[in-house]
Structures are given as structure tokens and as C-alpha cells.
GROMACS .gro file of N, CA and C in nm:
model
  267
    1HIS      N    1   0.083  -0.120  -0.002
    1HIS     CA    2   0.005  -0.002   0.001
    1HIS      C    3   0.091   0.120  -0.002
    2LEU      N    4   0.058   0.223  -0.089
    2LEU     CA    5   0.139   0.342  -0.089
    2LEU      C    6   0.150   0.422   0.027
    3ALA      N    7   0.041   0.431   0.111
    3ALA     CA    8   0.048   0.504   0.227
    3ALA      C    9   0.153   0.465   0.322
    4ALA      N   10   0.199   0.343   0.320
    4ALA     CA   11   0.311   0.295   0.411
    4ALA      C   12   0.449   0.344   0.365
    5HIS      N   13   0.460   0.408   0.248
    5HIS     CA   14   0.582   0.454   0.198
    5HIS      C   15   0.580   0.601   0.168
    6PRO      N   16   0.652   0.683   0.245
    6PRO     CA   17   0.641   0.830   0.231
    6PRO      C   18   0.722   0.893   0.119
    7ALA      N   19   0.774   0.813   0.020
    7ALA     CA   20   0.853   0.863  -0.083
    7ALA      C   21   0.770   0.953  -0.173
    8PRO      N   22   0.837   1.050  -0.239
    8PRO     CA   23   0.760   1.139  -0.333
    8PRO      C   24   0.695   1.058  -0.438
    9ARG      N   25   0.581   1.113  -0.488
    9ARG     CA   26   0.500   1.040  -0.586
    9ARG      C   27   0.456   1.133  -0.697
   10ALA      N   28   0.457   1.088  -0.822
   10ALA     CA   29   0.400   1.164  -0.935
   10ALA      C   30   0.290   1.077  -0.990
   11TYR      N   31   0.159   1.138  -0.994
   11TYR     CA   32   0.047   1.068  -1.048
   11TYR      C   33   0.020   1.136  -1.188
   12LEU      N   34   0.009   1.048  -1.290
   12LEU     CA   35  -0.032   1.095  -1.425
   12LEU      C   36  -0.164   1.040  -1.445
   13LEU      N   37  -0.268   1.121  -1.448
   13LEU     CA   38  -0.406   1.084  -1.464
   13LEU      C   39  -0.455   1.117  -1.599
   14TRP      N   40  -0.473   1.020  -1.681
   14TRP     CA   41  -0.507   1.038  -1.822
   14TRP      C   42  -0.648   0.984  -1.846
   15GLY      N   43  -0.739   1.074  -1.870
   15GLY     CA   44  -0.875   1.041  -1.897
   15GLY      C   45  -0.966   1.061  -1.771
   16ALA      N   46  -1.092   1.072  -1.797
   16ALA     CA   47  -1.194   1.101  -1.690
   16ALA      C   48  -1.192   0.991  -1.581
   17HIS      N   49  -1.184   0.861  -1.630
   17HIS     CA   50  -1.186   0.756  -1.531
   17HIS      C   51  -1.066   0.761  -1.435
   18ALA      N   52  -0.948   0.787  -1.480
   18ALA     CA   53  -0.832   0.797  -1.395
   18ALA      C   54  -0.842   0.923  -1.309
   19GLN      N   55  -0.890   1.032  -1.359
   19GLN     CA   56  -0.903   1.155  -1.281
   19GLN      C   57  -1.009   1.142  -1.175
   20ALA      N   58  -1.103   1.054  -1.191
   20ALA     CA   59  -1.208   1.038  -1.095
   20ALA      C   60  -1.147   0.969  -0.963
   21HIS      N   61  -1.029   0.908  -0.985
   21HIS     CA   62  -0.961   0.838  -0.866
   21HIS      C   63  -0.834   0.910  -0.832
   22ALA      N   64  -0.841   1.042  -0.842
   22ALA     CA   65  -0.723   1.126  -0.810
   22ALA      C   66  -0.691   1.108  -0.660
   23PRO      N   67  -0.567   1.099  -0.625
   23PRO     CA   68  -0.523   1.075  -0.489
   23PRO      C   69  -0.551   1.198  -0.394
   24ARG      N   70  -0.582   1.166  -0.277
   24ARG     CA   71  -0.591   1.279  -0.177
   24ARG      C   72  -0.454   1.314  -0.125
   25ALA      N   73  -0.439   1.437  -0.089
   25ALA     CA   74  -0.311   1.487  -0.039
   25ALA      C   75  -0.279   1.412   0.095
   26GLN      N   76  -0.158   1.375   0.106
   26GLN     CA   77  -0.112   1.305   0.229
   26GLN      C   78  -0.003   1.390   0.294
   27PRO      N   79  -0.030   1.435   0.417
   27PRO     CA   80   0.059   1.523   0.484
   27PRO      C   81   0.208   1.459   0.491
   28GLY      N   82   0.308   1.534   0.460
   28GLY     CA   83   0.450   1.490   0.469
   28GLY      C   84   0.488   1.408   0.345
   29VAL      N   85   0.402   1.388   0.249
   29VAL     CA   86   0.434   1.308   0.132
   29VAL      C   87   0.434   1.406   0.002
   30PRO      N   88   0.547   1.440  -0.046
   30PRO     CA   89   0.546   1.527  -0.165
   30PRO      C   90   0.482   1.453  -0.281
   31GLN      N   91   0.387   1.512  -0.346
   31GLN     CA   92   0.320   1.449  -0.458
   31GLN      C   93   0.285   1.561  -0.566
   32LEU      N   94   0.292   1.512  -0.689
   32LEU     CA   95   0.253   1.587  -0.807
   32LEU      C   96   0.136   1.519  -0.880
   33VAL      N   97   0.032   1.583  -0.907
   33VAL     CA   98  -0.078   1.528  -0.978
   33VAL      C   99  -0.100   1.598  -1.113
   34LEU      N  100  -0.081   1.532  -1.215
   34LEU     CA  101  -0.089   1.582  -1.352
   34LEU      C  102  -0.212   1.513  -1.421
   35ALA      N  103  -0.299   1.598  -1.486
   35ALA     CA  104  -0.416   1.541  -1.550
   35ALA      C  105  -0.424   1.586  -1.691
   36ALA      N  106  -0.466   1.497  -1.780
   36ALA     CA  107  -0.481   1.535  -1.917
   36ALA      C  108  -0.587   1.431  -1.975
   37ASN      N  109  -0.635   1.461  -2.101
   37ASN     CA  110  -0.712   1.364  -2.167
   37ASN      C  111  -0.650   1.232  -2.187
   38HIS      N  112  -0.722   1.128  -2.212
   38HIS     CA  113  -0.668   1.001  -2.237
   38HIS      C  114  -0.591   1.004  -2.376
   39PRO      N  115  -0.479   0.928  -2.380
   39PRO     CA  116  -0.392   0.936  -2.500
   39PRO      C  117  -0.450   0.853  -2.622
   40SER      N  118  -0.571   0.816  -2.615
   40SER     CA  119  -0.629   0.745  -2.731
   40SER      C  120  -0.650   0.847  -2.848
   41PRO      N  121  -0.652   0.792  -2.977
   41PRO     CA  122  -0.662   0.882  -3.093
   41PRO      C  123  -0.790   0.964  -3.088
   42LEU      N  124  -0.897   0.913  -3.023
   42LEU     CA  125  -1.018   0.991  -3.014
   42LEU      C  126  -1.013   1.122  -2.930
   43SER      N  127  -0.922   1.119  -2.827
   43SER     CA  128  -0.925   1.230  -2.735
   43SER      C  129  -0.789   1.293  -2.714
   44ALA      N  130  -0.686   1.247  -2.767
   44ALA     CA  131  -0.548   1.292  -2.742
   44ALA      C  132  -0.526   1.444  -2.769
   45LEU      N  133  -0.607   1.499  -2.861
   45LEU     CA  134  -0.585   1.641  -2.901
   45LEU      C  135  -0.705   1.729  -2.850
   46ARG      N  136  -0.799   1.659  -2.781
   46ARG     CA  137  -0.917   1.735  -2.749
   46ARG      C  138  -0.900   1.829  -2.627
   47PRO      N  139  -0.955   1.950  -2.626
   47PRO     CA  140  -0.945   2.039  -2.505
   47PRO      C  141  -1.032   1.972  -2.391
   48PRO      N  142  -1.025   2.014  -2.269
   48PRO     CA  143  -0.944   2.124  -2.218
   48PRO      C  144  -0.799   2.093  -2.193
   49GLU      N  145  -0.769   1.966  -2.171
   49GLU     CA  146  -0.627   1.921  -2.149
   49GLU      C  147  -0.585   1.816  -2.238
   50PRO      N  148  -0.539   1.853  -2.363
   50PRO     CA  149  -0.492   1.752  -2.454
   50PRO      C  150  -0.373   1.672  -2.400
   51PHE      N  151  -0.367   1.540  -2.429
   51PHE     CA  152  -0.257   1.460  -2.393
   51PHE      C  153  -0.136   1.500  -2.474
   52ILE      N  154  -0.160   1.519  -2.607
   52ILE     CA  155  -0.045   1.559  -2.692
   52ILE      C  156   0.005   1.693  -2.645
   53GLY      N  157   0.132   1.698  -2.613
   53GLY     CA  158   0.190   1.822  -2.570
   53GLY      C  159   0.180   1.853  -2.421
   54CYS      N  160   0.125   1.761  -2.348
   54CYS     CA  161   0.109   1.788  -2.199
   54CYS      C  162   0.235   1.778  -2.123
   55ASP      N  163   0.341   1.709  -2.187
   55ASP     CA  164   0.473   1.696  -2.133
   55ASP      C  165   0.481   1.639  -1.991
   56HIS      N  166   0.386   1.549  -1.964
   56HIS     CA  167   0.379   1.488  -1.829
   56HIS      C  168   0.506   1.401  -1.792
   57PHE      N  169   0.563   1.342  -1.892
   57PHE     CA  170   0.686   1.256  -1.858
   57PHE      C  171   0.801   1.347  -1.805
   58ARG      N  172   0.824   1.466  -1.878
   58ARG     CA  173   0.926   1.550  -1.836
   58ARG      C  174   0.893   1.618  -1.702
   59LYS      N  175   0.764   1.659  -1.687
   59LYS     CA  176   0.721   1.722  -1.557
   59LYS      C  177   0.735   1.628  -1.442
   60ALA      N  178   0.697   1.501  -1.459
   60ALA     CA  179   0.715   1.401  -1.351
   60ALA      C  180   0.855   1.382  -1.318
   61ASP      N  181   0.943   1.369  -1.416
   61ASP     CA  182   1.088   1.350  -1.392
   61ASP      C  183   1.148   1.466  -1.318
   62ALA      N  184   1.110   1.585  -1.360
   62ALA     CA  185   1.164   1.714  -1.295
   62ALA      C  186   1.125   1.714  -1.151
   63PHE      N  187   1.000   1.677  -1.120
   63PHE     CA  188   0.950   1.676  -0.985
   63PHE      C  189   1.028   1.581  -0.901
   64LEU      N  190   1.046   1.454  -0.960
   64LEU     CA  191   1.117   1.350  -0.887
   64LEU      C  192   1.263   1.389  -0.859
   65VAL      N  193   1.328   1.446  -0.962
   65VAL     CA  194   1.471   1.491  -0.942
   65VAL      C  195   1.483   1.599  -0.835
   66ALA      N  196   1.383   1.692  -0.841
   66ALA     CA  197   1.383   1.800  -0.739
   66ALA      C  198   1.357   1.744  -0.602
   67GLN      N  199   1.299   1.630  -0.584
   67GLN     CA  200   1.277   1.568  -0.456
   67GLN      C  201   1.391   1.469  -0.422
   68GLY      N  202   1.494   1.470  -0.504
   68GLY     CA  203   1.615   1.384  -0.472
   68GLY      C  204   1.594   1.237  -0.513
   69GLN      N  205   1.503   1.212  -0.607
   69GLN     CA  206   1.466   1.083  -0.648
   69GLN      C  207   1.528   1.054  -0.787
   70THR      N  208   1.532   0.930  -0.830
   70THR     CA  209   1.578   0.896  -0.962
   70THR      C  210   1.456   0.913  -1.062
   71PRO      N  211   1.486   0.977  -1.178
   71PRO     CA  212   1.381   0.995  -1.273
   71PRO      C  213   1.339   0.853  -1.328
   72VAL      N  214   1.214   0.845  -1.380
   72VAL     CA  215   1.157   0.722  -1.434
   72VAL      C  216   1.224   0.679  -1.561
   73ASP      N  217   1.248   0.547  -1.585
   73ASP     CA  218   1.304   0.494  -1.703
   73ASP      C  219   1.178   0.468  -1.797
   74TRP      N  220   1.126   0.574  -1.869
   74TRP     CA  221   1.005   0.559  -1.945
   74TRP      C  222   1.018   0.467  -2.062
   75LEU      N  223   1.138   0.450  -2.116
   75LEU     CA  224   1.155   0.365  -2.235
   75LEU      C  225   1.185   0.223  -2.198
   76GLY      N  226   1.195   0.196  -2.069
   76GLY     CA  227   1.230   0.053  -2.025
   76GLY      C  228   1.366   0.019  -2.050
   77GLU      N  229   1.455   0.118  -2.059
   77GLU     CA  230   1.603   0.087  -2.080
   77GLU      C  231   1.659   0.046  -1.943
   78HIS      N  232   1.756  -0.032  -1.952
   78HIS     CA  233   1.838  -0.076  -1.833
   78HIS      C  234   1.983  -0.026  -1.854
   79PRO      N  235   2.045   0.037  -1.761
   79PRO     CA  236   2.180   0.095  -1.785
   79PRO      C  237   2.279  -0.014  -1.838
   80GLU      N  238   2.257  -0.137  -1.784
   80GLU     CA  239   2.357  -0.240  -1.826
   80GLU      C  240   2.334  -0.287  -1.969
   81ASP      N  241   2.222  -0.251  -2.031
   81ASP     CA  242   2.199  -0.287  -2.167
   81ASP      C  243   2.235  -0.186  -2.262
   82GLY      N  244   2.265  -0.062  -2.222
   82GLY     CA  245   2.294   0.052  -2.312
   82GLY      C  246   2.165   0.114  -2.369
   83PRO      N  247   2.172   0.204  -2.464
   83PRO     CA  248   2.064   0.273  -2.510
   83PRO      C  249   1.966   0.182  -2.589
   84ALA      N  250   1.842   0.216  -2.585
   84ALA     CA  251   1.740   0.138  -2.659
   84ALA      C  252   1.772   0.142  -2.813
   85GLN      N  253   1.718   0.047  -2.883
   85GLN     CA  254   1.739   0.045  -3.030
   85GLN      C  255   1.683   0.170  -3.086
   86GLY      N  256   1.770   0.241  -3.166
   86GLY     CA  257   1.722   0.366  -3.230
   86GLY      C  258   1.740   0.489  -3.146
   87ALA      N  259   1.776   0.474  -3.023
   87ALA     CA  260   1.793   0.595  -2.932
   87ALA      C  261   1.930   0.651  -2.952
   88ALA      N  262   1.937   0.783  -2.939
   88ALA     CA  263   2.073   0.847  -2.952
   88ALA      C  264   2.164   0.810  -2.847
   89ALA      N  265   2.290   0.782  -2.871
   89ALA     CA  266   2.384   0.741  -2.774
   89ALA      C  267   2.443   0.862  -2.699
   0.00000   0.00000   0.00000
């Protein structure tokens, strides 16, 4: 259960269903809550919060680094494997 671990958290809530389950603030636990439309082709560009261009990955990483945490490996790369196929070295 997340409440047992006070580490900083970034929540990326994409779509109305996810946003309906937004976390409540927990005293002493730094958290960032980002909301946008679902990334499906039907809503990714739709206002009021388009997924395309929301920059949630960068914002979440910046928050985690500011909290002294390691940024998320969004591409599933592992340092021992080197860069992902097609990634700039």
C-alpha cells in the first residue's frame, strides 16, 4: 500500500476515469498530480487538457529529481543494456 511509503510520488491521470480516482493529499508526502485527456486517438488532442503536448513525462521526472529521487526509465531501458534500439547514444 502506498500510504506505508512516504517517498515522493507523481500521478499521471489520463482520462476521466483515472481523474475520478485522483489521490488525496497526504501530509508529509510530496506529490505531483498531472491530469490530461486519455492518449487514445479519439481524445489525445481534445481540449481542455490535450494529452499531446502535455509534457507529463518531463514534468514528472523534473519533480522527482527536485525531490532527490531517480527519474523514471520511461523507455524501459536498463543501464547495463545500453541505449534502446534507435535511441541516440
